[in-house]
Coordinates of C-alpha atoms and ligand atoms in Angstrom, one line a residue:
Chain A
S833 CA 76.9 85.9 93.4
W834 CA 80.2 87.7 93.5
P835 CA 81.5 90.1 90.6
V836 CA 84.4 88.0 89.5
A837 CA 86.5 90.6 88.2
A838 CA 85.9 94.2 90.1
Q839 CA 84.7 97.3 88.3
T840 CA 87.1 100.2 88.9
V841 CA 84.2 102.6 87.1
P842 CA 80.2 102.1 87.9
E843 CA 78.5 100.5 85.7
R844 CA 76.2 103.2 85.8
T845 CA 77.3 107.6 87.2
D846 CA 73.5 107.8 87.3
P847 CA 72.9 111.7 89.2
I848 CA 70.6 111.0 92.4
V849 CA 67.5 112.3 91.5
I850 CA 65.4 113.3 94.8
N851 CA 62.1 114.0 95.6
D852 CA 61.5 113.0 91.4
G853 CA 63.4 115.8 90.2
E854 CA 63.5 118.6 93.2
L855 CA 66.8 118.0 93.2
Q856 CA 69.2 116.4 90.9
L857 CA 73.1 114.8 92.7
E858 CA 76.0 114.9 90.8
T859 CA 77.6 111.4 91.5
V860 CA 80.4 111.7 89.4
A861 CA 82.9 115.0 89.3
P862 CA 86.3 115.5 87.8
A863 CA 89.1 115.2 90.0
P864 CA 90.8 117.3 92.3
A865 CA 94.0 118.8 90.8
H866 CA 95.9 118.6 94.1
L867 CA 95.2 114.5 94.0
E868 CA 97.8 114.3 90.9
G869 CA 95.7 111.6 89.4
A870 CA 95.8 109.4 92.5
L871 CA 92.2 109.1 91.8
P872 CA 91.0 109.2 87.7
E873 CA 87.5 110.7 89.1
L874 CA 85.9 111.2 92.1
Y875 CA 82.9 109.0 92.4
S876 CA 79.9 109.6 95.5
G877 CA 79.8 106.5 97.8
W878 CA 76.1 106.5 96.5
L879 CA 77.2 104.1 93.5
F880 CA 78.8 101.9 95.6
R881 CA 75.6 100.7 97.2
D882 CA 72.8 97.8 96.3
P883 CA 69.7 99.1 94.9
G884 CA 67.7 99.5 98.4
T885 CA 70.3 101.6 99.9
Q886 CA 70.1 104.5 96.7
A887 CA 66.4 104.2 96.8
M888 CA 66.2 104.8 100.3
Q889 CA 68.2 107.9 99.1
T890 CA 65.8 109.5 96.5
D891 CA 63.2 110.0 98.1
D892 CA 63.0 112.5 102.0
F893 CA 59.6 109.6 103.1
E894 CA 61.9 107.0 103.2
N895 CA 65.3 108.8 103.5
P896 CA 65.4 107.2 107.6
G897 CA 67.8 110.1 108.1
M898 CA 65.5 112.8 107.5
I899 CA 63.7 112.1 110.9
F900 CA 66.6 113.7 112.6
V901 CA 66.7 116.0 110.2
D902 CA 63.8 117.4 111.6
Q903 CA 64.9 116.7 115.4
G904 CA 67.7 119.1 114.6
V905 CA 65.7 121.6 113.3
D906 CA 63.2 122.3 116.6
D907 CA 66.8 122.0 118.6
W908 CA 68.1 124.9 116.1
N909 CA 64.7 127.1 117.4
T910 CA 64.3 125.7 121.5
P911 CA 66.4 128.1 123.7
D912 CA 68.7 126.4 126.2
G913 CA 70.9 127.5 128.7
E914 CA 71.4 130.7 130.9
A915 CA 71.2 133.1 127.6
G916 CA 68.2 132.0 126.7
K917 CA 68.3 131.9 123.0
S918 CA 68.0 129.8 120.8
C919 CA 70.2 129.5 117.3
A920 CA 67.9 131.0 115.3
S921 CA 68.1 134.2 117.7
C922 CA 71.1 134.7 116.2
H923 CA 71.0 133.3 112.8
E924 CA 67.4 132.9 111.8
G925 CA 65.8 130.4 110.1
I926 CA 68.3 127.4 109.5
E927 CA 68.8 128.3 106.0
S928 CA 71.0 130.7 106.4
M929 CA 73.7 127.8 107.3
A930 CA 73.1 127.2 103.5
G931 CA 76.9 126.5 101.9
V932 CA 78.9 125.6 105.5
R933 CA 78.5 122.3 105.2
A934 CA 80.3 122.4 101.6
V935 CA 83.3 124.3 103.3
M936 CA 83.7 122.8 107.0
P937 CA 85.9 122.2 108.4
K938 CA 87.7 125.0 107.9
V939 CA 90.7 127.1 110.2
N940 CA 88.8 129.4 112.3
A941 CA 90.1 133.2 113.4
E942 CA 92.3 131.7 115.9
G943 CA 94.3 129.9 113.4
Q944 CA 93.1 126.2 114.9
L945 CA 91.2 124.1 112.5
W946 CA 87.6 123.1 113.7
S947 CA 85.0 120.8 112.0
M948 CA 81.2 121.7 112.6
E949 CA 80.9 119.7 115.9
D950 CA 83.6 122.5 117.3
Y951 CA 81.1 125.8 115.8
I952 CA 78.0 124.5 117.5
N953 CA 79.3 123.9 121.0
D954 CA 81.5 127.8 120.3
C955 CA 78.0 128.9 119.9
R956 CA 76.6 126.9 122.6
T957 CA 78.7 127.7 125.4
N958 CA 80.5 130.8 124.6
R959 CA 77.2 132.4 123.4
M960 CA 74.5 130.1 124.8
Q961 CA 75.6 129.4 128.1
A962 CA 74.7 125.7 127.9
E963 CA 76.4 123.5 128.0
A964 CA 78.7 121.6 125.2
L965 CA 76.9 119.1 123.5
D966 CA 79.0 114.8 123.2
W967 CA 80.9 115.0 119.8
N968 CA 79.2 111.9 118.7
G969 CA 75.6 112.2 120.8
N970 CA 71.9 112.5 119.3
R971 CA 71.7 116.0 119.7
M972 CA 74.8 116.7 118.2
K973 CA 75.1 114.6 115.0
N974 CA 71.1 115.8 114.2
L975 CA 72.5 119.5 114.3
T976 CA 75.1 118.7 111.9
A977 CA 72.2 116.7 109.5
A978 CA 69.6 119.5 110.0
I979 CA 72.8 122.1 108.5
S980 CA 74.2 119.7 106.3
V981 CA 71.0 119.7 103.8
Q982 CA 70.4 123.5 103.8
S983 CA 74.0 122.1 101.3
R984 CA 72.5 119.4 99.9
G985 CA 73.4 119.5 95.3
M986 CA 77.2 122.9 96.7
P987 CA 79.8 121.2 95.7
M988 CA 81.8 120.2 98.2
N989 CA 84.9 123.2 98.4
V990 CA 87.1 123.4 101.7
A991 CA 90.4 125.3 101.4
I992 CA 93.0 124.2 101.7
D993 CA 96.0 126.3 101.0
G994 CA 96.9 128.9 103.3
P995 CA 96.6 128.3 106.7
A996 CA 94.5 125.5 106.4
R997 CA 97.8 123.7 104.2
P998 CA 99.4 122.2 107.8
F999 CA 96.2 120.4 108.7
W1000 CA 96.1 119.4 105.2
E1001 CA 99.2 118.4 105.2
Q1002 CA 98.4 116.0 108.7
G1003 CA 95.8 114.4 107.5
K1004 CA 97.6 113.5 103.6
E1005 CA 100.1 111.4 105.7
M1006 CA 97.6 110.3 108.2
Y1007 CA 95.7 108.8 104.5
Y1008 CA 98.7 106.9 103.7
T1009 CA 100.1 105.5 106.7
R1010 CA 99.5 102.0 107.1
Y1011 CA 97.6 101.1 110.9
G1012 CA 97.4 97.7 112.9
Q1013 CA 98.4 95.1 113.1
L1014 CA 96.9 94.4 109.2
Q1015 CA 99.2 97.3 108.3
L1016 CA 96.4 98.9 106.0
A1017 CA 95.7 102.6 105.2
C1018 CA 92.8 104.3 103.9
A1019 CA 94.5 104.7 100.2
N1020 CA 94.6 100.5 100.2
C1021 CA 90.8 100.1 100.7
H1022 CA 89.6 103.5 99.3
E1023 CA 91.7 104.7 96.6
D1024 CA 93.8 101.5 95.0
H1025 CA 90.5 99.1 95.7
Y1026 CA 87.2 101.3 95.5
G1027 CA 85.2 98.9 92.9
D1028 CA 86.7 96.0 94.8
W1029 CA 84.4 93.4 97.2
I1030 CA 86.1 93.1 100.9
R1031 CA 83.9 90.1 101.8
A1032 CA 80.8 91.6 101.3
D1033 CA 81.2 95.1 100.9
H1034 CA 81.7 96.5 98.3
L1035 CA 84.2 99.0 98.5
S1036 CA 83.9 103.1 97.7
Q1037 CA 86.1 106.0 97.1
G1038 CA 84.9 106.9 100.9
H1039 CA 84.7 110.6 100.3
T1040 CA 82.2 112.3 103.3
N1041 CA 79.9 114.5 101.1
G1042 CA 77.7 112.4 102.1
F1043 CA 77.9 113.4 105.8
P1044 CA 76.7 112.4 108.3
V1045 CA 74.7 109.8 106.8
Y1046 CA 72.0 107.5 107.6
R1047 CA 73.5 103.8 108.0
L1048 CA 71.3 101.0 107.9
K1049 CA 73.4 98.3 110.0
Q1050 CA 74.0 101.0 113.2
A1051 CA 69.9 101.9 112.5
A1052 CA 71.5 105.7 113.1
L1053 CA 73.1 108.2 111.9
V1054 CA 76.6 108.5 112.1
S1055 CA 79.7 111.2 112.0
Q1056 CA 82.3 111.3 110.2
H1057 CA 84.8 111.0 113.1
N1058 CA 82.9 107.7 114.5
R1059 CA 83.1 106.3 110.2
F1060 CA 87.2 107.3 110.6
R1061 CA 87.2 105.8 114.0
G1062 CA 85.5 102.1 112.4
C1063 CA 87.6 102.1 108.9
I1064 CA 91.4 102.5 111.4
R1065 CA 89.5 100.0 114.2
D1066 CA 89.0 97.6 111.6
T1067 CA 92.7 97.2 110.4
R1068 CA 93.0 96.0 114.5
A1069 CA 94.3 99.7 115.4
E1070 CA 94.3 102.0 118.3
T1071 CA 92.4 104.5 116.8
F1072 CA 92.3 108.4 117.5
P1073 CA 89.5 109.8 120.1
M1074 CA 86.9 111.4 117.7
G1075 CA 87.1 114.9 117.8
S1076 CA 90.7 115.2 118.1
D1077 CA 93.1 117.2 116.1
E1078 CA 94.1 114.3 114.1
F1079 CA 90.5 113.3 113.3
R1080 CA 90.1 117.6 112.8
A1081 CA 93.1 116.7 110.0
L1082 CA 92.1 113.7 108.2
E1083 CA 88.6 114.6 108.1
L1084 CA 90.1 118.1 106.2
Y1085 CA 92.1 116.0 103.8
V1086 CA 88.8 113.8 102.9
A1087 CA 86.8 116.1 102.7
S1088 CA 89.3 117.3 99.6
R1089 CA 89.5 114.6 97.9
G1090 CA 86.7 114.8 97.4
N1091 CA 85.8 118.1 96.5
G1092 CA 83.5 119.1 93.3
L1093 CA 81.2 115.5 95.0
P1094 CA 77.6 117.2 95.9
V1095 CA 77.4 117.7 98.7
E1096 CA 74.4 114.8 100.2
G1097 CA 73.8 114.3 103.2
V1098 CA 71.7 113.1 104.8
S1099 CA 73.1 110.3 102.7
V1100 CA 71.8 106.9 103.3
R1101 CA 74.0 103.4 103.8
H1102 CA 73.8 100.6 104.4
Chain B
M1118 CA 97.9 73.0 148.0
P1119 CA 95.6 76.1 147.9
R1120 CA 92.8 76.1 146.0
H1121 CA 93.6 78.4 142.6
A1122 CA 96.8 76.3 142.3
A1123 CA 95.1 73.2 142.1
S1124 CA 92.8 74.5 139.7
S1125 CA 95.3 76.3 138.2
A1126 CA 96.4 73.1 137.8
I1127 CA 93.6 70.5 136.7
A1128 CA 93.5 73.9 133.8
M1129 CA 96.8 73.4 132.7
L1130 CA 96.2 69.3 132.5
A1131 CA 93.1 69.7 130.5
A1132 CA 94.6 72.1 128.4
I1133 CA 97.1 69.0 127.2
V1134 CA 94.3 66.2 127.8
L1135 CA 93.1 69.1 124.5
T1136 CA 95.8 69.8 122.8
G1137 CA 97.3 66.1 122.8
P1138 CA 101.3 66.4 122.9
A1139 CA 102.6 70.0 122.3
A1140 CA 103.8 70.2 118.6
A1141 CA 107.4 72.4 118.8
E1142 CA 106.6 75.1 116.8
T1143 CA 109.0 78.4 115.3
A1144 CA 108.5 81.8 116.9
S1145 CA 108.2 83.9 114.2
Q1146 CA 111.4 86.2 115.2
D1147 CA 112.9 83.1 114.2
V1148 CA 111.6 82.5 110.8
I1149 CA 114.1 81.7 108.1
F1150 CA 113.3 83.6 105.5
A1151 CA 114.8 82.9 101.9
E1152 CA 115.8 85.8 99.4
D1153 CA 112.5 85.1 97.4
G1154 CA 110.7 85.3 100.2
S1155 CA 109.6 82.2 100.9
V1156 CA 109.8 79.0 104.0
A1157 CA 111.2 76.3 103.1
A1158 CA 111.3 74.5 106.8
P1159 CA 107.8 73.8 108.5
L1160 CA 106.6 76.2 111.2
S1161 CA 105.5 72.9 113.2
D1162 CA 106.1 69.8 113.0
R1163 CA 103.0 68.3 113.2
P1164 CA 102.3 67.5 109.3
G1165 CA 99.6 70.6 108.1
D1166 CA 95.9 69.0 108.0
A1167 CA 94.1 70.4 105.1
A1168 CA 90.1 70.1 105.9
E1169 CA 91.2 71.8 108.7
G1170 CA 92.8 74.8 106.6
A1171 CA 90.0 74.7 103.9
R1172 CA 88.1 75.6 107.2
I1173 CA 89.9 78.4 108.5
Y1174 CA 90.7 80.1 105.1
S1175 CA 86.8 81.4 105.2
D1176 CA 86.9 81.3 108.9
K1177 CA 86.2 85.3 109.8
G1178 CA 87.8 84.9 113.3
S1179 CA 90.7 83.1 112.1
G1180 CA 92.3 83.1 109.1
N1181 CA 89.1 85.9 106.7
C1182 CA 91.7 84.4 103.6
V1183 CA 88.1 84.6 101.8
A1184 CA 88.1 88.8 102.6
C1185 CA 90.4 89.4 99.8
H1186 CA 90.0 85.8 97.7
V1187 CA 88.1 84.1 95.3
I1188 CA 88.9 80.4 94.7
S1189 CA 85.6 79.1 92.2
T1190 CA 84.8 75.7 94.1
R1191 CA 84.2 77.6 97.6
T1192 CA 80.8 78.3 97.1
D1193 CA 80.4 77.1 100.9
A1194 CA 81.6 80.4 101.2
E1195 CA 78.7 83.4 101.3
F1196 CA 81.3 85.9 99.9
Q1197 CA 84.8 86.5 98.3
G1198 CA 86.6 89.4 98.1
T1199 CA 88.1 90.5 94.7
I1200 CA 91.2 92.0 96.1
G1201 CA 93.9 89.9 96.0
P1202 CA 94.2 87.4 92.7
A1203 CA 92.1 83.6 92.9
L1204 CA 93.8 81.5 94.0
D1205 CA 92.6 79.0 91.6
G1206 CA 95.3 76.4 90.7
A1207 CA 97.0 78.6 93.3
G1208 CA 99.4 75.1 94.1
D1209 CA 100.7 75.2 91.0
R1210 CA 101.8 77.9 90.5
W1211 CA 103.7 78.0 94.0
T1212 CA 105.6 76.0 95.7
E1213 CA 105.1 74.8 99.6
A1214 CA 108.0 76.8 100.5
Q1215 CA 107.1 80.2 98.5
L1216 CA 103.1 79.6 99.5
R1217 CA 104.5 79.4 103.1
G1218 CA 106.3 82.4 103.2
I1219 CA 103.4 84.0 101.2
V1220 CA 100.9 82.9 104.4
A1221 CA 103.5 84.1 106.8
D1222 CA 104.6 87.3 105.3
A1223 CA 103.9 88.0 102.3
K1224 CA 105.4 91.6 102.0
R1225 CA 108.8 89.4 102.2
T1226 CA 107.6 87.9 98.6
F1227 CA 105.5 91.0 97.4
P1228 CA 106.8 94.3 98.7
D1229 CA 103.9 96.6 99.6
S1230 CA 101.1 94.3 99.2
M1231 CA 98.3 94.8 100.9
M1232 CA 98.2 90.9 102.1
P1233 CA 98.0 91.2 106.0
S1234 CA 101.4 89.8 107.4
L1235 CA 100.2 86.7 109.7
Y1236 CA 103.5 85.2 111.4
K1237 CA 104.9 88.8 112.7
T1238 CA 103.9 90.4 116.0
S1239 CA 105.6 93.2 116.5
G1240 CA 106.9 96.0 113.9
Y1241 CA 103.2 98.2 113.8
I1242 CA 102.4 101.3 113.0
R1243 CA 99.6 102.3 116.5
P1244 CA 99.3 98.4 117.2
G1245 CA 95.6 97.5 118.6
D1246 CA 94.5 95.6 120.9
G1247 CA 92.1 93.0 118.4
F1248 CA 89.7 95.0 116.8
S1249 CA 88.6 96.4 120.6
G1250 CA 90.1 100.5 118.7
K1251 CA 92.3 100.6 122.0
A1252 CA 96.0 100.0 122.3
G1253 CA 97.9 96.7 121.9
T1254 CA 101.3 96.1 123.0
E1255 CA 103.8 94.2 120.7
P1256 CA 104.8 91.5 120.4
L1257 CA 101.2 91.1 119.2
P1258 CA 99.7 87.4 119.5
T1259 CA 100.0 86.0 116.0
L1260 CA 97.2 86.6 114.0
L1261 CA 97.3 82.8 112.7
S1262 CA 99.4 80.0 114.8
A1263 CA 102.1 78.3 113.5
Q1264 CA 99.7 74.8 113.1
Q1265 CA 97.1 76.6 111.5
I1266 CA 99.7 78.3 109.1
E1267 CA 100.3 74.5 107.9
D1268 CA 97.3 73.9 107.9
V1269 CA 96.6 76.4 105.5
V1270 CA 99.4 75.3 103.5
A1271 CA 98.5 72.3 103.3
Y1272 CA 95.6 73.5 102.1
L1273 CA 96.8 76.1 99.3
V1274 CA 99.5 73.0 97.8
T1275 CA 96.0 70.2 97.2
L1276 CA 94.6 73.9 94.6
K1277 CA 95.7 72.1 91.4
E1278 CA 93.9 73.8 88.4
Ligands
HEC2265 C1 74.2 134.5 120.4 C2 74.7 134.7 119.4 C3 74.3 132.8 118.5 C4 73.5 131.8 118.7 C5 72.6 131.6 119.5 C6 74.4 130.7 117.5 N1 75.0 131.3 117.2 FE1 75.9 129.6 115.8 N2 77.6 132.1 114.9 C7 77.5 133.5 116.0 C8 78.2 134.1 115.5 C9 78.3 135.7 115.9 C10 78.7 133.2 114.3 C11 80.5 133.6 113.7 C12 81.9 133.2 114.3 C13 82.9 133.5 113.9 O1 82.8 133.3 112.5 O2 83.8 132.8 114.4 C14 78.1 131.7 114.8 C15 79.0 130.5 113.4 C16 78.2 129.9 113.8 C17 78.3 128.7 113.2 C18 80.2 128.3 111.4 C19 79.5 129.0 110.3 C20 80.5 129.5 109.5 O3 79.7 130.0 108.4 O4 81.4 129.7 109.8 C21 77.9 127.4 113.0 C22 78.1 125.9 111.8 C23 77.0 128.4 113.8 N3 77.2 129.0 114.7 C24 75.9 127.2 114.6 C25 75.3 127.4 115.5 C26 74.3 126.3 116.2 C27 73.8 125.3 116.0 C28 73.4 127.3 117.4 C29 72.5 126.9 118.0 C30 72.4 125.7 118.8 C31 74.5 128.8 117.1 N4 74.8 128.7 115.8 C32 73.9 129.8 117.9 C33 76.3 133.2 116.6 C34 74.9 132.8 117.6
HEC2266 C1 90.1 97.3 105.4 C2 89.9 98.5 103.8 C3 89.5 99.3 105.1 C4 90.1 101.0 104.8 C5 91.7 100.5 105.6 C6 89.9 102.3 105.7 N1 88.1 101.8 105.4 FE1 87.0 103.1 105.0 N2 85.4 102.0 104.5 C7 85.8 100.0 104.0 C8 84.1 100.1 103.7 C9 84.8 98.2 103.9 C10 83.6 101.1 103.8 C11 82.2 101.0 104.0 C12 81.8 100.3 102.6 C13 82.1 102.0 101.7 O1 81.8 102.4 101.4 O2 83.3 101.7 101.2 C14 83.8 102.2 104.5 C15 82.9 103.5 104.4 C16 83.9 104.7 104.4 C17 83.5 105.7 104.6 C18 81.6 106.3 104.5 C19 82.0 106.5 102.7 C20 80.7 106.9 101.8 O3 79.7 107.1 101.3 O4 79.4 106.3 103.3 C21 84.6 106.8 104.7 C22 84.6 108.2 104.7 C23 85.3 105.9 105.0 N3 85.5 104.5 105.1 C24 87.3 107.2 105.1 C25 87.9 105.9 105.7 C26 89.2 106.8 105.9 C27 89.4 107.9 106.4 C28 90.0 105.8 106.3 C29 91.3 105.8 107.2 C30 91.4 106.2 108.0 C31 89.8 104.3 106.2 N4 88.6 105.0 105.7 C32 90.9 103.1 105.6 C33 87.1 100.2 104.8 C34 87.9 100.7 104.4
HEC2267 C1 93.2 92.5 102.6 C2 93.5 91.6 102.1 C3 94.6 90.1 102.0 C4 94.1 89.0 102.3 C5 93.0 89.1 104.0 C6 94.8 88.0 102.0 N1 95.4 88.1 101.3 FE1 96.6 87.2 100.2 N2 96.4 88.4 98.4 C7 96.0 89.8 98.6 C8 96.8 90.6 97.5 C9 96.6 91.7 97.5 C10 97.6 89.8 97.0 C11 98.4 90.0 95.9 C12 99.6 89.9 95.9 C13 100.0 91.9 95.2 O1 100.4 92.0 96.3 O2 101.2 92.0 94.5 C14 97.5 88.5 98.0 C15 98.5 86.7 97.2 C16 98.0 85.7 97.6 C17 98.9 84.7 97.1 C18 100.0 84.6 95.9 C19 98.6 84.5 94.8 C20 98.5 84.2 93.5 O3 98.2 83.2 93.3 O4 99.8 84.6 93.0 C21 98.1 83.5 97.7 C22 98.4 81.9 97.8 C23 97.5 84.0 99.1 N3 97.1 85.6 98.9 C24 97.0 83.9 100.2 C25 95.4 84.6 101.2 C26 96.1 83.4 102.1 C27 95.6 81.9 102.4 C28 94.9 84.0 102.9 C29 94.9 84.3 104.6 C30 95.4 83.6 105.6 C31 95.3 85.4 102.1 N4 96.1 85.1 101.3 C32 94.6 86.8 103.0 C33 95.3 90.0 99.7 C34 95.0 89.6 100.6

């Protein structure tokens, strides 16, 4: 019951049609120039999932991630911390975040590369006098999910030049490093072998435009850094911590490989 | 005799009884690879057991070769990977020494191969402690023992077309 020959190009490249046509997300995009032919085309991770998993992402009532989006929106509107403010006190409706997910991570005014989680915690600690949220905690994942959905359909477009360049170079170096006792780089699986099966897993190009994703296996939202951690751990390597500078750099590089694919978050994966 | 010494002596005895006389094994750093990546001398003086090799081949916790390879007769394996070539007929294409070299350290036969080096202990980038995600200390235990390599090789030579 496995394919005899791997298909490098997915058999079908239909768009993801959400809520009976309310929104249509393309699943193929031209590869950005910086990839220099390393990928002939970009394919959404959705194309590599089984039909049942795919279907869940086409209806917001069936998409289990949407419950967490609702919880994130509630948090957005709820005052917290000594300043007595909510996110909405300054940013108003969460729709104001449209476009933010498509350009994350990005370099802040101080020249540091920040993920969305960093911007959220900066607002919480410095503007709300509230405690920082755990990188991988439910409240943080709910907020990043709620903010991501506001950009659904917008093409990923992270900046890789100017102040972002050194971070991008660092992430690229990591992407091609063969970590761990199994000596496997991200590129071994997601560039050289997407479309192939690694035992029961159908390898995708490993894009991040669907994050945070709802993973059926974990029955929870999964952040980008948690996914990276899992992939590196599976090479029998010492991983990097979530929220580390290394993972921010990797996040930027991986995001740039997907520049042009629409923001899908919250996507559903198995 | 202190109690813990007695019990560890018993544990040692039990281990010897369970595994039989210890086979002489070639340590990872002492394996001699020919220029083409092959290894002529068996890594253990106990002959490989092809049936055990077939089990290791598809066992997720040891060889897990099935993660990347297909063998058409292995309908017992629930999922077979497509990363590497199908191994049907591998016993026709390669000599026993070549197969031993490929299983022990495939990168000596196929430079830059994605196939892991199964009998290697050091020279890694951020080596981990198994699948824990935590740091490991080199030399790491080899992914397969010398005897397991011999068992897998004994199985591979039986793969004739
Ligand atoms: C007191 C005002 C205030 C509050 C409360 C506040 N923010 Fe902000 N937020 C800002 C300001 C000002 C910026 C712009 C900072 C900059 O550009 O350096 C910002 C930036 C951001 C950004 C980055 C947007 C971008 O385009 O770069 C995100 C994401 C964000 N806030 C999320 C949140 C969330 C989530 C909350 C609640 C948990 C929140 N903010 C609460 C004032 C606030
Ligand atoms: C041994 C193979 C392997 C390696 C090495 C590997 N991954 Fe993965 N990765 C997988 C598998 C299997 C999945 C789940 C199926 C899929 O989407 O490809 C996955 C999924 C992903 C996803 C989620 C894609 C989606 O659409 O949900 C991302 C992102 C990802 N990997 C990034 C990375 C990065 C970054 C690295 C290197 C640090 C890496 N992977 C290394 C096997 C690997
Ligand atoms: C992560 C993937 C992976 C795993 C796990 C793996 N292999 Fe391989 N194997 C490969 C690839 C890829 C090749 C092709 C050689 C190359 O890199 O060009 C290969 C080649 C081979 C060959 C030569 C193929 C031929 O017929 O020409 C044999 C034999 C082999 N592997 C046996 C094994 C055995 C036995 C195991 C487990 C103990 C194993 N492999 C585990 C990826 C893998």
